Coordinates of C-alpha atoms in Angstrom, one line a residue:
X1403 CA 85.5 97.9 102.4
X1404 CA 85.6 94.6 101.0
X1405 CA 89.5 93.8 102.6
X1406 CA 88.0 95.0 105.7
X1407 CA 85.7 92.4 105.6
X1408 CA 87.8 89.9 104.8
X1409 CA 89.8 90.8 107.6
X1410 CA 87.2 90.8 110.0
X1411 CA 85.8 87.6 109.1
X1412 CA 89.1 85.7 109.1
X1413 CA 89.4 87.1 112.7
X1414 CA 86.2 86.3 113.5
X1415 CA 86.6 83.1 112.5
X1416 CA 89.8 81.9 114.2
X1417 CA 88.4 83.8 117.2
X1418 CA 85.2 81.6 117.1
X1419 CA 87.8 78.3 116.3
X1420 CA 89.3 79.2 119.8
X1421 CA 86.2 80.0 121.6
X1422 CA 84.8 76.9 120.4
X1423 CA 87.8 74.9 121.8
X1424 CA 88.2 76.6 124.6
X1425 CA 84.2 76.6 125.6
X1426 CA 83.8 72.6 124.8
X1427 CA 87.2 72.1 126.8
X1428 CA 86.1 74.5 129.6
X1429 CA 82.7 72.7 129.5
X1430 CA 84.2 69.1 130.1
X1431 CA 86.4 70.3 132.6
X1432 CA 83.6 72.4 134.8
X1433 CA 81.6 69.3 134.6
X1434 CA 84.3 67.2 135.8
X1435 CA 85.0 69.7 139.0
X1436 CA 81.6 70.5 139.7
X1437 CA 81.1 66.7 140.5
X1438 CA 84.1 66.4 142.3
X1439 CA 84.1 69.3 144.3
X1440 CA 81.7 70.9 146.4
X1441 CA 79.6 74.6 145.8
X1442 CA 81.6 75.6 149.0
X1443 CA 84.8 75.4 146.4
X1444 CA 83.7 77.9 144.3
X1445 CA 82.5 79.8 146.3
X1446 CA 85.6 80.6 148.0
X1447 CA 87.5 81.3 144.6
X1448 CA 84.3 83.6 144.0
X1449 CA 85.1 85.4 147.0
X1450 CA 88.4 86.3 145.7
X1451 CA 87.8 86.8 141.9
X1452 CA 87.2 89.8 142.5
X1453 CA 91.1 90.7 143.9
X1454 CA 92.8 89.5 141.0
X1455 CA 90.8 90.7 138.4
X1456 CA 91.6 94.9 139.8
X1457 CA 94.9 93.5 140.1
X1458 CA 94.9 92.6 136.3
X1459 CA 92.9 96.3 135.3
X1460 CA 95.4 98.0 137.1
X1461 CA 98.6 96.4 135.5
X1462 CA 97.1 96.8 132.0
X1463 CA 96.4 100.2 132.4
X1464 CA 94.3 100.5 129.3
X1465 CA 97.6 100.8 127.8
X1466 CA 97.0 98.0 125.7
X1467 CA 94.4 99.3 123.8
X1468 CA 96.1 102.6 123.0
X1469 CA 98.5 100.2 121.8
X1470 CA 96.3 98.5 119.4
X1471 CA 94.3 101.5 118.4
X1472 CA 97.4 103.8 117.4
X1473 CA 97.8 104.3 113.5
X1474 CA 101.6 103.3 114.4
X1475 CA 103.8 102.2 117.3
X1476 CA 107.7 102.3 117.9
X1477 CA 110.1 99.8 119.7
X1478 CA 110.3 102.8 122.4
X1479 CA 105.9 102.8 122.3
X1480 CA 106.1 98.8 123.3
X1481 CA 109.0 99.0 125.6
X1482 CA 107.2 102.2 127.9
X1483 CA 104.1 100.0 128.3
X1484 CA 106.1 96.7 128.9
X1485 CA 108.1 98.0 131.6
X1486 CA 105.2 100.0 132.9
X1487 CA 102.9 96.7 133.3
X1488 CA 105.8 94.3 135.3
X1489 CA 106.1 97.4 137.3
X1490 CA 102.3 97.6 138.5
X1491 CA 102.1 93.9 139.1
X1492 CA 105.1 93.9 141.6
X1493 CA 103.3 96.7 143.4
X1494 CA 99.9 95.2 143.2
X1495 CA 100.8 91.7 144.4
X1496 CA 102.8 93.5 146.9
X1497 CA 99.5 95.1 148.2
X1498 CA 98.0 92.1 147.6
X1499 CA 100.0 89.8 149.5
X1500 CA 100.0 92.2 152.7
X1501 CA 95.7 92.5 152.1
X1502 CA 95.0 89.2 151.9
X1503 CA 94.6 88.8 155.7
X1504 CA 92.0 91.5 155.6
X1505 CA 90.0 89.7 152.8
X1506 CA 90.1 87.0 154.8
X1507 CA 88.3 88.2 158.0
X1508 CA 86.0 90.4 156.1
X1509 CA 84.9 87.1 154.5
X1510 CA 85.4 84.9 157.6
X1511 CA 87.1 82.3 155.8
X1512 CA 90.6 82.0 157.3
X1513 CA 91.9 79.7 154.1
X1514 CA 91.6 82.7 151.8
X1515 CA 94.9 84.0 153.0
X1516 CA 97.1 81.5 151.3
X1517 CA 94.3 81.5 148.6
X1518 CA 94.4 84.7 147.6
X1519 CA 98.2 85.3 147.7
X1520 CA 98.8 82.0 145.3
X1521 CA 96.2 82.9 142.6
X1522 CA 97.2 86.4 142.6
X1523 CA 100.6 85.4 140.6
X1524 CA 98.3 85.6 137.7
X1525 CA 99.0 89.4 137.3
X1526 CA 102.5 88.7 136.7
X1527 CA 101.9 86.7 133.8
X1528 CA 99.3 88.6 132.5
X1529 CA 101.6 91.6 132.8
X1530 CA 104.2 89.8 130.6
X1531 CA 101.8 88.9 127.6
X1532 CA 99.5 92.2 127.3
X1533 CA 102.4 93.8 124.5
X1534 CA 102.4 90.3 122.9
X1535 CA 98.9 90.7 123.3
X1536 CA 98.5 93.7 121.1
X1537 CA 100.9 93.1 119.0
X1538 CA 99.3 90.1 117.2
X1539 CA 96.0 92.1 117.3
X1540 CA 97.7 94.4 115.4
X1541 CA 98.5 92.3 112.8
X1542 CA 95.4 90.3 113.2
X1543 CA 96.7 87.8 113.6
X1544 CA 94.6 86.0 115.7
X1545 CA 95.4 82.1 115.1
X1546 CA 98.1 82.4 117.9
X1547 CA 96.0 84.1 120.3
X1548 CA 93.3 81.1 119.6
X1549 CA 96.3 78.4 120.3
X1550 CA 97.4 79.9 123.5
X1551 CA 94.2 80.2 125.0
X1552 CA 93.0 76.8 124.0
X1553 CA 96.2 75.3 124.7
X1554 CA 96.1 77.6 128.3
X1555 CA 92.6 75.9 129.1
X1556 CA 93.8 72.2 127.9
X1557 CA 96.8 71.8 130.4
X1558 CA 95.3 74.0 133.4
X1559 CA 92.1 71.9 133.2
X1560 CA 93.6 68.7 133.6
X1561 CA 95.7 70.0 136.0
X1562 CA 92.9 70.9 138.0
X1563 CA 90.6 68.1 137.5
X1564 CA 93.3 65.6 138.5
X1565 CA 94.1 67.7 141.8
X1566 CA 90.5 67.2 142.5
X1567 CA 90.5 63.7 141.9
X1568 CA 93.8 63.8 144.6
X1569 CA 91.6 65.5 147.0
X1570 CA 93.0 69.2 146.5
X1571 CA 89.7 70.7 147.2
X1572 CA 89.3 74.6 146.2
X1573 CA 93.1 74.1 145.4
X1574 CA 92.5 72.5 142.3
X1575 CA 90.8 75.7 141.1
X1576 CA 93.5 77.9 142.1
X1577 CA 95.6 75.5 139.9
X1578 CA 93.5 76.0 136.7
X1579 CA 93.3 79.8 137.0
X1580 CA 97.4 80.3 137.5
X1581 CA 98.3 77.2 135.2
X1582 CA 96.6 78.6 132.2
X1583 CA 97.8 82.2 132.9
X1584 CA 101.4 80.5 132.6
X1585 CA 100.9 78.3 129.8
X1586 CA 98.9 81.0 127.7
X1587 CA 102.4 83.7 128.7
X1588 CA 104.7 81.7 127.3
X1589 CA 103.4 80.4 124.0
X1590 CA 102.0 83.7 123.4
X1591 CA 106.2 85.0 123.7
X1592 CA 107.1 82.1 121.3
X1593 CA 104.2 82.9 118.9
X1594 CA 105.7 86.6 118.9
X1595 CA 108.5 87.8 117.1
X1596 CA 108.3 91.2 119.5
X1597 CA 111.1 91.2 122.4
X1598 CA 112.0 94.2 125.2
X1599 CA 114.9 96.1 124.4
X1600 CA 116.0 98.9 127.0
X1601 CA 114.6 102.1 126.4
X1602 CA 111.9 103.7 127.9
X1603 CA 110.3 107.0 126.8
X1604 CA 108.1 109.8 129.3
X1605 CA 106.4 111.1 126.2
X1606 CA 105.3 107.4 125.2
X1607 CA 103.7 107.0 128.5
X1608 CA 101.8 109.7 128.9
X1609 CA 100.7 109.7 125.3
X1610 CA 99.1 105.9 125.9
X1611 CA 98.3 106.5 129.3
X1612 CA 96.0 109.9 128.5
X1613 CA 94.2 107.3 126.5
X1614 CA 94.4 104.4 129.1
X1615 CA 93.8 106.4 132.4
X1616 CA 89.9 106.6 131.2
X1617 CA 89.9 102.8 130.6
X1618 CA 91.4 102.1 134.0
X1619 CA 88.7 103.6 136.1
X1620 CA 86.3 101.9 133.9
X1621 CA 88.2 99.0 134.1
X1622 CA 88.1 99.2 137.8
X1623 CA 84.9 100.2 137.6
X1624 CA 83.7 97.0 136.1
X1625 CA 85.4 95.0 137.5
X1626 CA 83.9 95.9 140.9
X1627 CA 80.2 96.2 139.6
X1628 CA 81.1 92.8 138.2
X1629 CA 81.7 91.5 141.5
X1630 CA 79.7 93.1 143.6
X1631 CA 77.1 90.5 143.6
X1632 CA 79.4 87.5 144.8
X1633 CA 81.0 90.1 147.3
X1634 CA 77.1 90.5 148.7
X1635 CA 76.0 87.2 148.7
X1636 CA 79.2 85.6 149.6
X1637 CA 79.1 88.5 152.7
X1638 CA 75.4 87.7 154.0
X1639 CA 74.6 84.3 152.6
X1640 CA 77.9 82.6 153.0
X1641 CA 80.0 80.3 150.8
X1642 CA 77.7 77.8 149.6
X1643 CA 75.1 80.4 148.1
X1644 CA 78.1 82.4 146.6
X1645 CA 79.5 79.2 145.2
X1646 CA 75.9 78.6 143.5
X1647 CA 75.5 82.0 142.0
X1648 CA 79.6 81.9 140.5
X1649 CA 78.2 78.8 138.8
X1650 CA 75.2 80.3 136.9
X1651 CA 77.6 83.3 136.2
X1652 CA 80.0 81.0 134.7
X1653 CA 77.2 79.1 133.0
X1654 CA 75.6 82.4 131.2
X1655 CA 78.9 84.2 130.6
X1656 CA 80.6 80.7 129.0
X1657 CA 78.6 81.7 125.1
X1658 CA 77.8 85.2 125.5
X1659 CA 80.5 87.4 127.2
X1660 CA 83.2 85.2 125.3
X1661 CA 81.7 85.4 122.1
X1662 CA 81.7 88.8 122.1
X1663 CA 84.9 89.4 123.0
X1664 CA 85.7 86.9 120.4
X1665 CA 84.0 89.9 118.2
X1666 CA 84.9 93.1 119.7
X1667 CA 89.0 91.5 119.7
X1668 CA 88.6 90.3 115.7
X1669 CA 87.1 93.7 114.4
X1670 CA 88.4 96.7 116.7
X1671 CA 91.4 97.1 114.9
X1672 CA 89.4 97.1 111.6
X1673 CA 86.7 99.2 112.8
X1674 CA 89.2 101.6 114.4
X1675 CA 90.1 102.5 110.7
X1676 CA 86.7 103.9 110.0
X1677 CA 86.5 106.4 113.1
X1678 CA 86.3 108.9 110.7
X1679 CA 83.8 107.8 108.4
X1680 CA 80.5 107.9 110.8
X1681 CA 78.1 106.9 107.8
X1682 CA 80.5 103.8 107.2
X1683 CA 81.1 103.2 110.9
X1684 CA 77.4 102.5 111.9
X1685 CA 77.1 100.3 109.0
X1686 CA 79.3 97.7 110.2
X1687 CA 78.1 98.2 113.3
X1688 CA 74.9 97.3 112.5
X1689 CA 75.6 94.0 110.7
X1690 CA 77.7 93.0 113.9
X1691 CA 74.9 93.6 116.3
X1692 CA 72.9 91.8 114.2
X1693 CA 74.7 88.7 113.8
X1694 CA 75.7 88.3 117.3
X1695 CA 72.5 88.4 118.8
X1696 CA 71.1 86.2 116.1
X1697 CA 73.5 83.4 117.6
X1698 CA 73.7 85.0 121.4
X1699 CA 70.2 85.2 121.8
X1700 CA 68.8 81.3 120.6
X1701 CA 71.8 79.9 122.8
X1702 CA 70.9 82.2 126.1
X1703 CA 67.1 81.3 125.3
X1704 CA 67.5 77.7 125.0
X1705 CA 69.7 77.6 128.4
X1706 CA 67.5 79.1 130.1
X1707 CA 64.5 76.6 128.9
X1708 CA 66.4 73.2 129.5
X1709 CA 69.0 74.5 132.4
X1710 CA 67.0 71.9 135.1
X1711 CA 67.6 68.6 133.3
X1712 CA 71.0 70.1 131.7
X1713 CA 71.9 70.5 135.5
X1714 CA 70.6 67.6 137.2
X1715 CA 72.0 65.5 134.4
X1716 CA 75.3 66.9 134.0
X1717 CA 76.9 68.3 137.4
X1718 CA 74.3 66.6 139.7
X1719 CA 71.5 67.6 141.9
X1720 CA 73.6 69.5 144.4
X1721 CA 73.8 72.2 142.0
X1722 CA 70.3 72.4 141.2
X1723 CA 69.9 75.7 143.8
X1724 CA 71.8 77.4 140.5
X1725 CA 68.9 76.8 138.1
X1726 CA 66.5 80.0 139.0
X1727 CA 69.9 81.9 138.6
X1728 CA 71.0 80.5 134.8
X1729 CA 67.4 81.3 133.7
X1730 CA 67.6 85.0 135.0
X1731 CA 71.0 85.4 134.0
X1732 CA 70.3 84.2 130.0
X1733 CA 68.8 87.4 130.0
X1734 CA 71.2 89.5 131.0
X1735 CA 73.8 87.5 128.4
X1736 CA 71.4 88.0 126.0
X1737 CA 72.0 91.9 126.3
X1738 CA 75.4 91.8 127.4
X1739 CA 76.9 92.1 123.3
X1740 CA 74.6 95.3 123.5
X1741 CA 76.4 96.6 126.2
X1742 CA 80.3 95.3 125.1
X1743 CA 79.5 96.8 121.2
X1744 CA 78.3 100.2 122.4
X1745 CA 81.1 101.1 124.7
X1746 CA 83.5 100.0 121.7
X1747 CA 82.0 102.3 119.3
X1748 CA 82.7 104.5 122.2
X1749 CA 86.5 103.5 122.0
X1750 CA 86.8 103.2 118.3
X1751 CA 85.5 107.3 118.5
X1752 CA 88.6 107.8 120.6
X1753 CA 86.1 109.2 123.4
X1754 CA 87.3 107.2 126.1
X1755 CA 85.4 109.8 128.8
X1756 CA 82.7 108.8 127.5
X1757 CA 83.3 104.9 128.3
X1758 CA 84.0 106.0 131.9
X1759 CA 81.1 108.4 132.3
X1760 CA 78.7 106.1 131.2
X1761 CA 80.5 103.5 132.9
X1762 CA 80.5 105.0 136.4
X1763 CA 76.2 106.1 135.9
X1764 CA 75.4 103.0 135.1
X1765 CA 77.1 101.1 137.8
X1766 CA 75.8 103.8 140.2
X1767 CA 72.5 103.1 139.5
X1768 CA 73.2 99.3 139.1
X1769 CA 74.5 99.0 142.7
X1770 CA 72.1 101.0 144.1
X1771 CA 69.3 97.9 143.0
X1772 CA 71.5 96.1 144.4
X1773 CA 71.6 97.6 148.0
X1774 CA 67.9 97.6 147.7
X1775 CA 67.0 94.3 146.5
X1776 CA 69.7 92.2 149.3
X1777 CA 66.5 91.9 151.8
X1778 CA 64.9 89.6 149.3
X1779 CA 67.7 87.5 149.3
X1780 CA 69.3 86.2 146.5
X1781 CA 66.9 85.1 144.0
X1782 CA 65.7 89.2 144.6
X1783 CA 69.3 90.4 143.9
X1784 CA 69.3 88.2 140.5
X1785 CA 66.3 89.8 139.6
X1786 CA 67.8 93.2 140.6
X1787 CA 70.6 92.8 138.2
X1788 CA 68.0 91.7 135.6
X1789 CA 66.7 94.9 135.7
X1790 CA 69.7 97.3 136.1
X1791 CA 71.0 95.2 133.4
X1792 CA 67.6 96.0 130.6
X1793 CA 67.8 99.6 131.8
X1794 CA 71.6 100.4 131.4
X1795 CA 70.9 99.9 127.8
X1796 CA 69.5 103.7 127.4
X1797 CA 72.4 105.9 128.3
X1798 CA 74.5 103.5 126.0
X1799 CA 72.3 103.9 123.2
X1800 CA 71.7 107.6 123.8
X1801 CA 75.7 108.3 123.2
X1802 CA 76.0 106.0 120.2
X1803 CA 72.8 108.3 119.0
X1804 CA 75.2 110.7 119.2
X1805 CA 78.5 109.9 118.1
X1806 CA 77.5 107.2 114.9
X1807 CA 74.0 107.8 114.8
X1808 CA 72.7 104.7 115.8
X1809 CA 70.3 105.1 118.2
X1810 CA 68.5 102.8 120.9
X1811 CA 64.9 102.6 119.0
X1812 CA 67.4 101.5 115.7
X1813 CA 68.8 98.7 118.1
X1814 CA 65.6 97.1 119.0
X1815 CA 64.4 97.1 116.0
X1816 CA 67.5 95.6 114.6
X1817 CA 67.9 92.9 117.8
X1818 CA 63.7 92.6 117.4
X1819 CA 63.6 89.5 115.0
X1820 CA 66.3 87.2 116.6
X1821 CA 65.1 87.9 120.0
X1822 CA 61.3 86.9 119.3
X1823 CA 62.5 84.0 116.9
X1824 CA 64.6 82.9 120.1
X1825 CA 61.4 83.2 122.3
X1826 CA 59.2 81.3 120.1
X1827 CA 61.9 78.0 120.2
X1828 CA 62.8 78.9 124.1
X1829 CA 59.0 78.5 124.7
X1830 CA 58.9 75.4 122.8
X1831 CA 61.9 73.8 124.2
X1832 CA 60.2 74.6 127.8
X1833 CA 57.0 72.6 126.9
X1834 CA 58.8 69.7 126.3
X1835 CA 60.7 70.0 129.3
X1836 CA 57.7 70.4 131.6
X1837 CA 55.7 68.2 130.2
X1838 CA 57.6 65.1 128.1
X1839 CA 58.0 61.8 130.3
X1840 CA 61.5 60.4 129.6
X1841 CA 65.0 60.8 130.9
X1842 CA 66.6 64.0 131.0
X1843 CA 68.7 63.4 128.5
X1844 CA 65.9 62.3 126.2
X1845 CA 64.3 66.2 127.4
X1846 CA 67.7 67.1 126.6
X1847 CA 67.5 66.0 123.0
X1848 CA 64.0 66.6 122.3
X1849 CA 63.9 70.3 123.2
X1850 CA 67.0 70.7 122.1
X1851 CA 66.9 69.7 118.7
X1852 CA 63.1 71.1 118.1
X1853 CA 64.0 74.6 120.0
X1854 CA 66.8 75.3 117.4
X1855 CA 64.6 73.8 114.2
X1856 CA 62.3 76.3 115.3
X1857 CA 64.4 79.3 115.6
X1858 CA 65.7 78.5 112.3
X1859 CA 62.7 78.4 110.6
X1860 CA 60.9 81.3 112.3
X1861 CA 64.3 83.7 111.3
X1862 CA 63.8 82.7 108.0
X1863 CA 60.3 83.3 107.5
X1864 CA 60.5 86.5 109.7
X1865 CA 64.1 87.7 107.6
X1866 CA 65.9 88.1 110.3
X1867 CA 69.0 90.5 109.1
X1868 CA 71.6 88.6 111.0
X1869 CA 70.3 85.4 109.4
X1870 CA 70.4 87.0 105.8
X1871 CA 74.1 88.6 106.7
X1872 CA 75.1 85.0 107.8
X1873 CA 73.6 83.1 104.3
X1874 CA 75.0 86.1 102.1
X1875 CA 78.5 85.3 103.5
X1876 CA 78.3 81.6 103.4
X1877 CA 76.7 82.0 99.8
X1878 CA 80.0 84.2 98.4
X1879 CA 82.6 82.3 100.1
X1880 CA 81.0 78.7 98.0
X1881 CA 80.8 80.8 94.5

């Protein structure tokens, strides 16, 4: 047990080096674009997010995971699923490129042709890295992943931020999205000792792919719920709106959804070791819920509280229509490691069904708030996904109840302390937003500073678990 958490730790940790990097790079680049381009820009690549991202689901296949979750894998094992993804991405940029036109007119926005069909490439690469991918994961080794991806955003967001500067327009985000795809590919293949030979193996892929299949369809699955919103608003409400909402996505997911995959990809293979030790299983489990929302939820919290002069101050006032949406949306980030952990316990159990059954309810019901709440615009749909979002939480729990005996009323408790120490410096940092007379980046500071002394303080005296995990590690790595 104590390897095992070595292991995890050192992947945690050069996960978090890389998500670090890559946030504080992605962070100086979106603030760059947003003030040189208008919310009309991304709100065309918004519209067509949504393509690429099935495109990528279907290539991978799940495959990957089976992959990294199989006890051992042969030459022939990486060779089936490496041939098998380059195959799906010439088929699915092959429908791509002859749907694009549709997109197009269902959208209105005749640019989207050529749009579409250039960012698509991505599946390509993609493709080509996913057994590179899962080979490093499998040796945890997780220092090249991190160079890759920070690398990937480095290059692709100067690229794009100087084609805005040369008055590329929406362009210069198509640019960033296929650029770091590219540059991520190929230092990922010189990172990796791993190279196709030619064999391929029926058995291999139908052993994977009876593992995968259930992971496409909730791939899919997500992907589309994931999307649905900008599909709706950039539908009814046009670009502009669309372009406003991608923002506060890309705002709230830029800590929370990244950080937990940051988790979920550093201790999955290590986890997948105990699937047979329940007792063992919902241990870690525990600890890992606890520390992520003990640094999730203050970050989310303290967002939401400062996002007007963060906003104003950084990308400008024409982006100021995003605010109401980055305050509603810190809550669903806040949950969102909930969510991801669940479902992996889910994979780690080998009951990949269960990830798609759960999957499909939840989006169901999800969507269906969505249909209803489009009449109040899109501060109502926002809300709507607030809600779907607090309530999907149940059937997650329920199965986790079930399979590692962890169940929802555990969770709350467990999330209970970091969440209320969050709300207490939130609240704070609000006051003196509302209410201090200075420059925002004075506010900025201020709140800031004061929100996270507070949270600090208030987790200490309340013992917040993740808090006491997070000391008891830094306390045996200094004796």
């Amino acid at each position: 047990m104590r390897d095992m958490n070595r292991k995890i730790s050192a992947g945690v940790l050069w996960n978090l080096a890389g998500l670090f990097m890559r946030n504080g790079a992605s962070t100086v680049f979106t603030l760059f674009l947003a003030k040189l381009l208008a919310p009309e820009s991304f709100g065309l690549i918004a519209m067509i997010t949504i393509v690429f991202q099935v495109a990528t689901v279907i290539v991978q296949s799940g495959l990957g995971q089976s992959l990294i979750r199989s006890e051992s894998v042969s030459q022939t094992d990486l060779n089936t699923v490496f041939y098998t993804n380059m195959v799906l991405a010439g088929l699915v940029y092959a429908a791509i490129f002859f749907s694009a036109p549709w997109v197009a007119h269902f959208y209105e926005q005749p640019v989207l042709v050529e749009l579409l069909r250039v960012t698509a490439l991505v599946v390509f690469f993609n493709a080509a890295k996913m057994v590179q991918v899962a080979v490093l994961v499998r040796a945890m080794n997780f220092k090249a992943q991190m160079k890759a991806n920070t690398i990937g955003v480095l290059l692709s967001g100067t690229a794009a931020v100087v084609a805005a500067y040369a008055g590329f327009g929406v362009w210069s985000l198509a640019l960033q999205i296929v650029a770091s795809a590219v540059v991520s590919a190929v230092i990922l293949w010189i990172s990796s000792a791993w190279r196709p030979s030619f064999s391929f193996s029926a058995e291999a892929f139908r052993r994977h792919f009876s593992f995968g299949a259930n992971l496409l369809v909730e791939g899919l699955l997500q992907v589309g719920f994931q999307n649905s919103y900008v599909l709706v608003i950039g539908r009814f409400f046009g670009a502009e709106l669309a372009g406003l909402y991608y923002f506060a996505r890309r705002i709230s997911d830029l800590s929370s959804q990244q950080f937990t995959s940051a988790v979920q990809q550093a201790t999955y293979p290590a986890l997948a070791t105990l699937q047979n030790e329940t007792e063992n299983l919902k241990a870690k489990y525990r600890e890992i819920i606890q520390v992520t929302m003990t640094i999730i939820s203050p970050i989310m919290f303290l967002i939401a509280a400062f996002s007007e002069p963060a906003v104003n101050l950084l990308f400008g006032g024409k982006w100021l229509g995003a605010v109401p949406h980055i305050q509603i949306l810190s809550w669903v980030a806040v949950l969102y490691p909930l969510h991801a952990l669940n479902v992996n316990a889910l994979k780690v159990k080998n009951r990949s069904d269960l990830v798609l059954k759960i999957g499909f309810f939840k989006k169901a019901f999800s969507l269906s708030i969505l249909v209803v709440s489009i009449p109040y615009g899109v501060f109502g749909i926002v809300l709507g996904q607030a809600l779907a979002s607090t309530l999907a939480l149940i059937p997650n729990a329920y199965f986790s109840r079930r399979l590692i005996n962890y169940s929802l009323m555990e969770q709350i408790n467990d999330i209970s302390k970091p969440l209320l120490s969050a709300l207490v410096a939130a609240l704070s940092a609000w006051a003196i937003v509302q209410y201090m007379e200075a420059h925002d980046f004075f506010k900025l500071m201020a709140s800031g500073l004061l929100g996270l002394l507070l949270y600090l303080v208030t987790s200490l005296a309340v013992r917040s678990g993740g808090v006491l995990i997070i000391v008891a590690q830094i306390k045996r790595r200094l004796s």
